[in-house]
Short mmCIF file of C-alpha atoms in Angstrom, two decimals:
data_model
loop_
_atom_site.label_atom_id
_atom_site.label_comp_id
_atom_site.label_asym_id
_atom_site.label_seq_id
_atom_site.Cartn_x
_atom_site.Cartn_y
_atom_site.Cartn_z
CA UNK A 8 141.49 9.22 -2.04
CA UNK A 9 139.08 8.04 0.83
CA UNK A 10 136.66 10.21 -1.27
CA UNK A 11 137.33 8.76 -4.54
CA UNK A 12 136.86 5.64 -3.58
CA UNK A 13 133.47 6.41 -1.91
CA UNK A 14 132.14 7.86 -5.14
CA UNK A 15 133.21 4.93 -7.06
CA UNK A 16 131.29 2.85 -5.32
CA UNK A 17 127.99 4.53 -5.13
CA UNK A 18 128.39 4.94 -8.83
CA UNK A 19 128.98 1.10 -9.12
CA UNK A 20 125.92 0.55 -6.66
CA UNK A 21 123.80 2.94 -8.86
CA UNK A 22 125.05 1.20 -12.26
CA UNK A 23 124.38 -2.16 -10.47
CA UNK A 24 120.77 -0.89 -9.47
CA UNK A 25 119.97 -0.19 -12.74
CA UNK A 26 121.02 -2.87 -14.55
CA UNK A 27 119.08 -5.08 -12.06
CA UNK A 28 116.40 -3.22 -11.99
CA UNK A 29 116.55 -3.86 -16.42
CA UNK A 30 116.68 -7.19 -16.39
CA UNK A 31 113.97 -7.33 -13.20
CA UNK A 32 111.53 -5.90 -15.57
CA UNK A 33 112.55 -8.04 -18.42
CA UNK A 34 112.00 -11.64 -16.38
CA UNK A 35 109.05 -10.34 -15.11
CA UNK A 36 107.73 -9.09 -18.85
CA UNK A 37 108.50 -12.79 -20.18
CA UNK A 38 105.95 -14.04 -17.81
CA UNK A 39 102.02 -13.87 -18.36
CA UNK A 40 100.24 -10.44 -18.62
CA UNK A 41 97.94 -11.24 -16.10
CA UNK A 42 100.71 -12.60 -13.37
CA UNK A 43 101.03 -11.43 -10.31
CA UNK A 44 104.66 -11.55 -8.74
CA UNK A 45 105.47 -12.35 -4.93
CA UNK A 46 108.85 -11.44 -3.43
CA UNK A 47 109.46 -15.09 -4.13
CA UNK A 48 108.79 -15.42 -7.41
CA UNK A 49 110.78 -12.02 -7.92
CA UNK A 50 113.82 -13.91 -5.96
CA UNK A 51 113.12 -17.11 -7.67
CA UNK A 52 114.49 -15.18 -11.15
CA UNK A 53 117.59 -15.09 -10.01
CA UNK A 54 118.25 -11.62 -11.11
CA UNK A 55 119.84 -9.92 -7.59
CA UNK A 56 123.44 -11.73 -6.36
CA UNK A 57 122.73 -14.17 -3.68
CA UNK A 58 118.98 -13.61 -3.40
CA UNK A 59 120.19 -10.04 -1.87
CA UNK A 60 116.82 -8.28 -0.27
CA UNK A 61 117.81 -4.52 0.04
CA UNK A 62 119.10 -4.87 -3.90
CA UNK A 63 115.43 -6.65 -4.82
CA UNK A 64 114.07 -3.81 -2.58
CA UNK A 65 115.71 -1.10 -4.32
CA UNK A 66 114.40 -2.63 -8.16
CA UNK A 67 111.26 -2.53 -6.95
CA UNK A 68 110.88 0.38 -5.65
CA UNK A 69 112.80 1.94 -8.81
CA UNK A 70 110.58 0.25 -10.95
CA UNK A 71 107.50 1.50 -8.57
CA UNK A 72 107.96 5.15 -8.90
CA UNK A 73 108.77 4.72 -12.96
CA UNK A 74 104.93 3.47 -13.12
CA UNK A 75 106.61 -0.09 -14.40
CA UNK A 76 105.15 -2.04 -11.46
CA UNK A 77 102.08 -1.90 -9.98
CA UNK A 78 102.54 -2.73 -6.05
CA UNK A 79 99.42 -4.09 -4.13
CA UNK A 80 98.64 -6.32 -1.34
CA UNK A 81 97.39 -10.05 -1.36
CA UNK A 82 96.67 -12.24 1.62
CA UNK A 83 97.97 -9.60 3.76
CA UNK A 84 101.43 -10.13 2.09
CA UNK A 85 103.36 -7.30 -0.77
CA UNK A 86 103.35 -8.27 -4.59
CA UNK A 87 103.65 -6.85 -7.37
CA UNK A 88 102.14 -6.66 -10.90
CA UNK A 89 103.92 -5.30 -14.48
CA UNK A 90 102.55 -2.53 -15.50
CA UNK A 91 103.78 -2.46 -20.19
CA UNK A 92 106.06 0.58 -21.04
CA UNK A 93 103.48 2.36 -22.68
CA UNK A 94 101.03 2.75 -20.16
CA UNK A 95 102.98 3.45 -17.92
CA UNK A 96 103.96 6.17 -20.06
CA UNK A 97 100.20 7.14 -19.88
CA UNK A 98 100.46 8.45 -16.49
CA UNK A 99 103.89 10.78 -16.66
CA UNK A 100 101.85 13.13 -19.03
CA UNK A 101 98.69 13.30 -16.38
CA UNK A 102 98.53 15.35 -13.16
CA UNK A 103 97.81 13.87 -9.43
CA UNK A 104 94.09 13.63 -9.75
CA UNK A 105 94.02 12.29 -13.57
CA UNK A 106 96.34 9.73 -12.57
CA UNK A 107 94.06 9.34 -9.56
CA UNK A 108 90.92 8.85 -11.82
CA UNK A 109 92.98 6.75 -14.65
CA UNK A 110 93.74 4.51 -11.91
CA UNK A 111 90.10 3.09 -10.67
CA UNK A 112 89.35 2.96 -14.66
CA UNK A 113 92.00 0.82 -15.38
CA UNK A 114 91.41 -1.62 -12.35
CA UNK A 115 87.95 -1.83 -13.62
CA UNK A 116 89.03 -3.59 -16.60
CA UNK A 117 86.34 -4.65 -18.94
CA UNK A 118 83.47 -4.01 -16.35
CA UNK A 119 83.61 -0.82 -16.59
CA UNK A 120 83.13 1.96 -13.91
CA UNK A 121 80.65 4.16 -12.27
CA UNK A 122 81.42 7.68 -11.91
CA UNK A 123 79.65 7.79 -8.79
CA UNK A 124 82.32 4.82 -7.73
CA UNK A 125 85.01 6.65 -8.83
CA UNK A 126 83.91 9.45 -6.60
CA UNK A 127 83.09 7.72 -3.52
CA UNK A 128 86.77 6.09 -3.53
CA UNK A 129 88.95 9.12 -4.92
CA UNK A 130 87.41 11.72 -2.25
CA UNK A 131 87.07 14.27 -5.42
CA UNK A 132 85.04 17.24 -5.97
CA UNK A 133 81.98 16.57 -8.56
CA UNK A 134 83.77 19.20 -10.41
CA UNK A 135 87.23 18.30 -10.14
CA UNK A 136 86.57 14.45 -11.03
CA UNK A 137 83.94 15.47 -14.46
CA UNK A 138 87.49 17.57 -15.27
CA UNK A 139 89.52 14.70 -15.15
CA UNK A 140 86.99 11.71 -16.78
CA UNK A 141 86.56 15.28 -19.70
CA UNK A 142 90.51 15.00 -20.11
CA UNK A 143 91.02 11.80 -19.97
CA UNK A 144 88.32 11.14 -22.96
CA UNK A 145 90.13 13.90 -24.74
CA UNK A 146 93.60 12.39 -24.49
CA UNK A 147 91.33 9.09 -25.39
CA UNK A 148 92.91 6.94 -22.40
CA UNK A 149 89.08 6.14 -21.52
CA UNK A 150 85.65 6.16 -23.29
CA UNK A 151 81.93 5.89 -21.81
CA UNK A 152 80.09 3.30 -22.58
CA UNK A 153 76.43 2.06 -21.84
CA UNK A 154 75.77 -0.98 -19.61
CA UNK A 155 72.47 -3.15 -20.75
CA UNK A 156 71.99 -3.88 -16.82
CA UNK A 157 72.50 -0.39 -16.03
CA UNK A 158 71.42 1.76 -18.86
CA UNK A 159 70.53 4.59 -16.40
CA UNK A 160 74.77 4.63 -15.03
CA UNK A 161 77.36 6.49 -16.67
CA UNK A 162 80.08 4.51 -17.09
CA UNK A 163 83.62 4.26 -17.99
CA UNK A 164 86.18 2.08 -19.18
CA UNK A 165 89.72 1.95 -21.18
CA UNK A 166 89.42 2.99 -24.46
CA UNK A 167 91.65 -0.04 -25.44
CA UNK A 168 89.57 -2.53 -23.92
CA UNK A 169 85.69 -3.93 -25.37
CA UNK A 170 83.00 -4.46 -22.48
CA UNK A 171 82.57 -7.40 -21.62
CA UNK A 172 79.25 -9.37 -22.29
CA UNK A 173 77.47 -8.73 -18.51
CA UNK A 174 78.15 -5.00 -19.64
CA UNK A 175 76.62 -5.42 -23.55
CA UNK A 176 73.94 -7.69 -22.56
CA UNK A 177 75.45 -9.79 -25.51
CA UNK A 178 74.20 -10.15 -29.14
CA UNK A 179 70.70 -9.77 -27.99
CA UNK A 180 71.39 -6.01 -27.20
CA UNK A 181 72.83 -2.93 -29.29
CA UNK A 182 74.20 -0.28 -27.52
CA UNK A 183 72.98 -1.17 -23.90
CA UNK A 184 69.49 -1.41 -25.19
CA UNK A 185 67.40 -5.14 -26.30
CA UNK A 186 67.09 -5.43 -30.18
CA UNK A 187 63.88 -6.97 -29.96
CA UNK A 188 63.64 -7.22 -33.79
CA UNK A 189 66.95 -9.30 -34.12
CA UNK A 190 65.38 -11.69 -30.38
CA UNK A 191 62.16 -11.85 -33.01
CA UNK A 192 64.01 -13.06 -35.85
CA UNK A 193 66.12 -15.51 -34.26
CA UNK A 194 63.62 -16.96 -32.23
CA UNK A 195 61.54 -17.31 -35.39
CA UNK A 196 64.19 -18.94 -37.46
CA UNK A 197 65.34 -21.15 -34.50
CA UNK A 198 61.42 -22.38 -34.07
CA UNK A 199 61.07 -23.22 -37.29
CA UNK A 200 64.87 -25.17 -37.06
CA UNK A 201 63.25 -27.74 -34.60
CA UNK A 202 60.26 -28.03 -36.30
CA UNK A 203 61.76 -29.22 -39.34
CA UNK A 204 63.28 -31.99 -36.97
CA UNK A 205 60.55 -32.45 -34.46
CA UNK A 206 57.61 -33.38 -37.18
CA UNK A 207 57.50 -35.19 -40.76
CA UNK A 208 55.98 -32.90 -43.46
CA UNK A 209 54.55 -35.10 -46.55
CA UNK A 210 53.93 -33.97 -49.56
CA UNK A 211 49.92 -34.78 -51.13
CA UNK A 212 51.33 -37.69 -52.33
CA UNK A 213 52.89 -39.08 -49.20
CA UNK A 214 50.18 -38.11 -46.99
CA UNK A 215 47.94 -40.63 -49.03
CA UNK A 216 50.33 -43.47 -48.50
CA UNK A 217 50.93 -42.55 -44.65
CA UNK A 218 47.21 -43.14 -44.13
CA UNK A 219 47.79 -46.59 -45.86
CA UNK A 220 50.61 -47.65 -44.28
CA UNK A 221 50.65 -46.21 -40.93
CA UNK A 222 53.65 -44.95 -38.69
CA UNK A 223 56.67 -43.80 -40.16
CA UNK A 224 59.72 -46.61 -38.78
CA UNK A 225 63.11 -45.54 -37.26
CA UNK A 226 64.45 -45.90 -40.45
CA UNK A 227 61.82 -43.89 -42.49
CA UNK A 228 61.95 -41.41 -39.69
CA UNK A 229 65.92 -40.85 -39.79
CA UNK A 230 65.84 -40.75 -43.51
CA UNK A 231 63.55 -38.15 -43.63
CA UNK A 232 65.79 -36.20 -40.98
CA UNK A 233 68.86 -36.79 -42.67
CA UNK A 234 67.27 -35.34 -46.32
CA UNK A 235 65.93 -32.62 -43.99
CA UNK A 236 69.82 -31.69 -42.81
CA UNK A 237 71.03 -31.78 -47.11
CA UNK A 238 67.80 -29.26 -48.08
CA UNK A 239 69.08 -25.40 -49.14
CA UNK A 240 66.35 -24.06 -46.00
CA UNK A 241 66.79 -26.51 -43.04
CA UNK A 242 64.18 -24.17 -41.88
CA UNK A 243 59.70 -25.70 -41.87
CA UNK A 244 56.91 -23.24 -41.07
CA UNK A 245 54.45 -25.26 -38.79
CA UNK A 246 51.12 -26.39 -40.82
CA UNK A 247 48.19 -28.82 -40.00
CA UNK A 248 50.04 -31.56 -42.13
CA UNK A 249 52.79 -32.27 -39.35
CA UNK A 250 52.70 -35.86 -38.42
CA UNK A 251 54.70 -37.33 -35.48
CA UNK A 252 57.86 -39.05 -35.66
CA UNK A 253 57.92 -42.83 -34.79
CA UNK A 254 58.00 -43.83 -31.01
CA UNK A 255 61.92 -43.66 -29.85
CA UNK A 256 62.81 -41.14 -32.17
CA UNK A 257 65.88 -39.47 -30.92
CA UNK A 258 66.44 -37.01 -33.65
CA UNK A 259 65.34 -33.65 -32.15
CA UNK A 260 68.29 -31.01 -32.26
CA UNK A 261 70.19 -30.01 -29.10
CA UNK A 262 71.60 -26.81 -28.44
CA UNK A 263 75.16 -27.51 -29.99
CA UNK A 264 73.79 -28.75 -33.12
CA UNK A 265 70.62 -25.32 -33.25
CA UNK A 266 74.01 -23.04 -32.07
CA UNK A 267 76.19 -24.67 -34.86
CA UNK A 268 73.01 -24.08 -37.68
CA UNK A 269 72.44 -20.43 -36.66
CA UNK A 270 75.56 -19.62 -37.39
CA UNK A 271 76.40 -21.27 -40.58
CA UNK A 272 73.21 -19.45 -41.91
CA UNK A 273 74.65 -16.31 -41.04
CA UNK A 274 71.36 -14.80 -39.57
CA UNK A 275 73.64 -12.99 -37.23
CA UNK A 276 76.72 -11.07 -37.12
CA UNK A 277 78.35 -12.35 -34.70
CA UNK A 278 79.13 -15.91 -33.58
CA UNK A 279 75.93 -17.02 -31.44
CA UNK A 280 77.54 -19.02 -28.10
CA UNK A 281 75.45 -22.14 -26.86
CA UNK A 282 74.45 -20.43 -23.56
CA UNK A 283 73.12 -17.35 -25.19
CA UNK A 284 70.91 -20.08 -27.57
CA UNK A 285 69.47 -22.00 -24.53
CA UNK A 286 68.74 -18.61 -23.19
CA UNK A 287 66.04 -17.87 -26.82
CA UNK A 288 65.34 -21.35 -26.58
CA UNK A 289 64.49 -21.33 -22.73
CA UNK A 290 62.36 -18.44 -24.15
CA UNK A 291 59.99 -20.34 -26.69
CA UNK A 292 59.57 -23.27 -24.33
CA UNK A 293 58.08 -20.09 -21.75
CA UNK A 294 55.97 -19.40 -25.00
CA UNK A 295 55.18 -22.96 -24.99
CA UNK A 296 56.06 -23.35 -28.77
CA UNK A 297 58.98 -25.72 -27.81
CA UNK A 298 59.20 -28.60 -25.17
CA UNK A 299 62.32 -30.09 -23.93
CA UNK A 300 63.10 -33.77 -24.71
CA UNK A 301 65.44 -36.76 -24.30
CA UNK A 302 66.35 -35.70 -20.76
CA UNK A 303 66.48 -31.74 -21.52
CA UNK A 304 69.11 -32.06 -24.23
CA UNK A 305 66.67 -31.83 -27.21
CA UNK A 306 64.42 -29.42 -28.24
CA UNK A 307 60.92 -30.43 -29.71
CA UNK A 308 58.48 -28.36 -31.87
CA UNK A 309 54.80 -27.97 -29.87
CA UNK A 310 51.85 -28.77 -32.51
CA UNK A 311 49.61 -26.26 -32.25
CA UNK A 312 45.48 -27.37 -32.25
CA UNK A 313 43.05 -25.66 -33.70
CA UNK A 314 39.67 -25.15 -32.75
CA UNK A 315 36.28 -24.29 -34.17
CA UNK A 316 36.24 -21.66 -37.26
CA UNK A 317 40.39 -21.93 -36.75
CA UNK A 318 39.75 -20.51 -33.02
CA UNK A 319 42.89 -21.60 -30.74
CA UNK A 320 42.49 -24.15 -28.23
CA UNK A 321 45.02 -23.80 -25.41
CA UNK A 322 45.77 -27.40 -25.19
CA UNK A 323 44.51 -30.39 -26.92
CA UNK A 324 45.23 -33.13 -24.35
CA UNK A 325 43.23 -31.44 -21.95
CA UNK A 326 40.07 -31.63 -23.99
CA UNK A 327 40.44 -35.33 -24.68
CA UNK A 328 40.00 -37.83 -22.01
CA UNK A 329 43.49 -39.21 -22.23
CA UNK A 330 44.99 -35.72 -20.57
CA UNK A 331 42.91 -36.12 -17.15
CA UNK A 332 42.49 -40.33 -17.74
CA UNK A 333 42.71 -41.74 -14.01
CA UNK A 334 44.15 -44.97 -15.30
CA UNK A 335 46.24 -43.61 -18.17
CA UNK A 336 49.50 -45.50 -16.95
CA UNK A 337 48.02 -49.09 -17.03
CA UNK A 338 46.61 -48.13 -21.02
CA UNK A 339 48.66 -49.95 -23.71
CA UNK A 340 47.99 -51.38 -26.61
CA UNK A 341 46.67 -55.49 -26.03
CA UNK A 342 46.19 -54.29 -22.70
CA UNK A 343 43.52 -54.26 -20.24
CA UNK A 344 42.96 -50.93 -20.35
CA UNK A 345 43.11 -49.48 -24.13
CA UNK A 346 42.03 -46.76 -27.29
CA UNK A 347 40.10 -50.03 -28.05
CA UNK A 348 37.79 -50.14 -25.37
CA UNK A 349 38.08 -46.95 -23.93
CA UNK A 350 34.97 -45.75 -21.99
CA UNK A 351 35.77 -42.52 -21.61
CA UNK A 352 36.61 -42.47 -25.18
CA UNK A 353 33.32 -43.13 -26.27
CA UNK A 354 31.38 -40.58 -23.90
CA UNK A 355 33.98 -37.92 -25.06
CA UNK A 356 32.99 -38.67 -28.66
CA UNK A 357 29.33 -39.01 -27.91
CA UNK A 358 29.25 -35.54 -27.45
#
């Protein structure tokens, strides 16, 4: 009877275990993917009679060896992580050293990992680890992939997962290696963006009446920008006719506003993000086709000067007097010191 009763109970505790260990799993699954669970937080569900210990031990360590939670050490103290049914089902059809292998992969994530990593912290043979990564990609629980920073590295990751951008290099690159015809031909079309909105472009006949009547105004100026915005190409090449917008003028695109253009004109592929355009844009102010403006938020178009027979002067403030002017900050217009009666204006033109 004594008996009986003993093997009553250990089936009761082993029924009990299980259905714990069930509903454990299932708290633990309602939470983020991502979350990592403390013995607290496992207590905190509620799910073992009178926040018991040696029953929360035993679900654990059930769920441990059934690949369902991933144990691992944080501040010095034991948590836990969910590991989804079906990759944990992953690693009951691979032996000790795929699971091994499988295992430094996964924690990789989207990063990817170097074989010569995985190596160095499983302690495998060079033959016995190429074996596994060879199985692995045949079962396709990982793929190789080629990192743009490393392009040399051969490199793994979960087949379910896409690199992330550090890996890639991002839109600029194409498998792990620059697409400099793509950089050319959105660096082209985002030059010729700002200059559309950096410089007014008459027409013969408004040319005439700008010499008549001067500066453009504010008004004239955001008129102009705003028909600009409504044309089918928002796109100018730059020409010897470019005339300067009015004094003030705050017009000149940002990098939101070039970002949101590129990709409503569906140059590209993919959606362009505003730190990979200030990146081409940082690019063409190196070239010294762009300058920034209004504080670094805007982007203005450089006019380029021409010299002699078309030759290319490097730049044109340098060659007049105004660029190296030793009083150039007391010059206005009415002032002492002005175009008017400029001294050095009329050497430099003496010439």
């Amino acid at each position: 009877m004594a008996d009986n009763a003993s093997a009553a109970n250990e089936s009761s505790a082993i029924s009990s275990t299980k259905e714990l260990k069930h509903a454990l799993y299932a708290r633990c699954a309602s939470q983020s993917a991502d979350r990592i669970f403390t013995q607290q937080d496992l207590l905190a569900f509620d799910v073992t009679p009178n926040g018991d210990l040696k029953q929360l031990q035993a679900c654990t360590t059930q769920l441990s060896k059934e690949g369902l939670l991933k144990m691992m050490t944080r501040d010095g103290k034991l948590c836990w992580k969910l590991v989804k049914k079906e990759d944990a089902a992953k690693y009951k059809v691979l032996n000790a050293e795929e699971a091994l292998v499988y295992s430094y992969v996964e924690s990789s994530a989207r990063e990817g990992i170097w074989t010569r990593t995985i190596r160095t912290r499983t302690n495998l043979h060079q033959t016995v680890m190429n074996r596994c990564l060879k199985s692995l990609e045949a079962k396709n629980y990982i793929k190789q992939i080629k990192s743009a920073k490393y392009p040399g590295r051969k490199t793994f990751m979960l087949s379910t997962l896409q690199p992330s951008e550090d890996v890639t290099g991002g839109p600029f690159y194409t498998d792990g290696i620059l697409d400099e015809e793509f950089v050319h031909q959105m660096a082209s079309w985002s030059e010729r963006y700002v200059i559309a909105r950096s410089w007014w472009h008459p027409s013969g006949k408004d040319s005439g009446r700008k010499k008549e009547k001067g500066k453009l105004t504010q008004a004239q100026a955001e008129d102009l920008r705003d028909k600009e915005f409504q044309s089918k190409d928002p796109c100018r090449e730059r020409t010897k006719n470019m005339l300067p917008m009015p004094p003030g003028y705050i017009g000149y695109p940002t990098v939101p506003e070039i970002t949101k253009a590129v990709n409503a004109s569906g140059l590209s592929g993919v959606i362009m993000k505003e730190v990979e355009m200030r990146q081409l844009l940082d690019v063409l102010c190196w070239d010294g086709l762009l300058v920034k403006v209004m504080g670094g938020k805007g982007y203005r178009a450089v006019r380029q000067v021409g010299g002699v027979d078309g030759e290319s002067v490097d730049n044109g403030l340098t060659e007049a007097p105004c660029g190296r002017c030793p009083v150039f900050s007391l010059c206005e217009e009415g002032g002492p010191v002005n175009p008017r009666n400029c001294q050095y204006f009329e050497n430099w033109l003496a010439l």
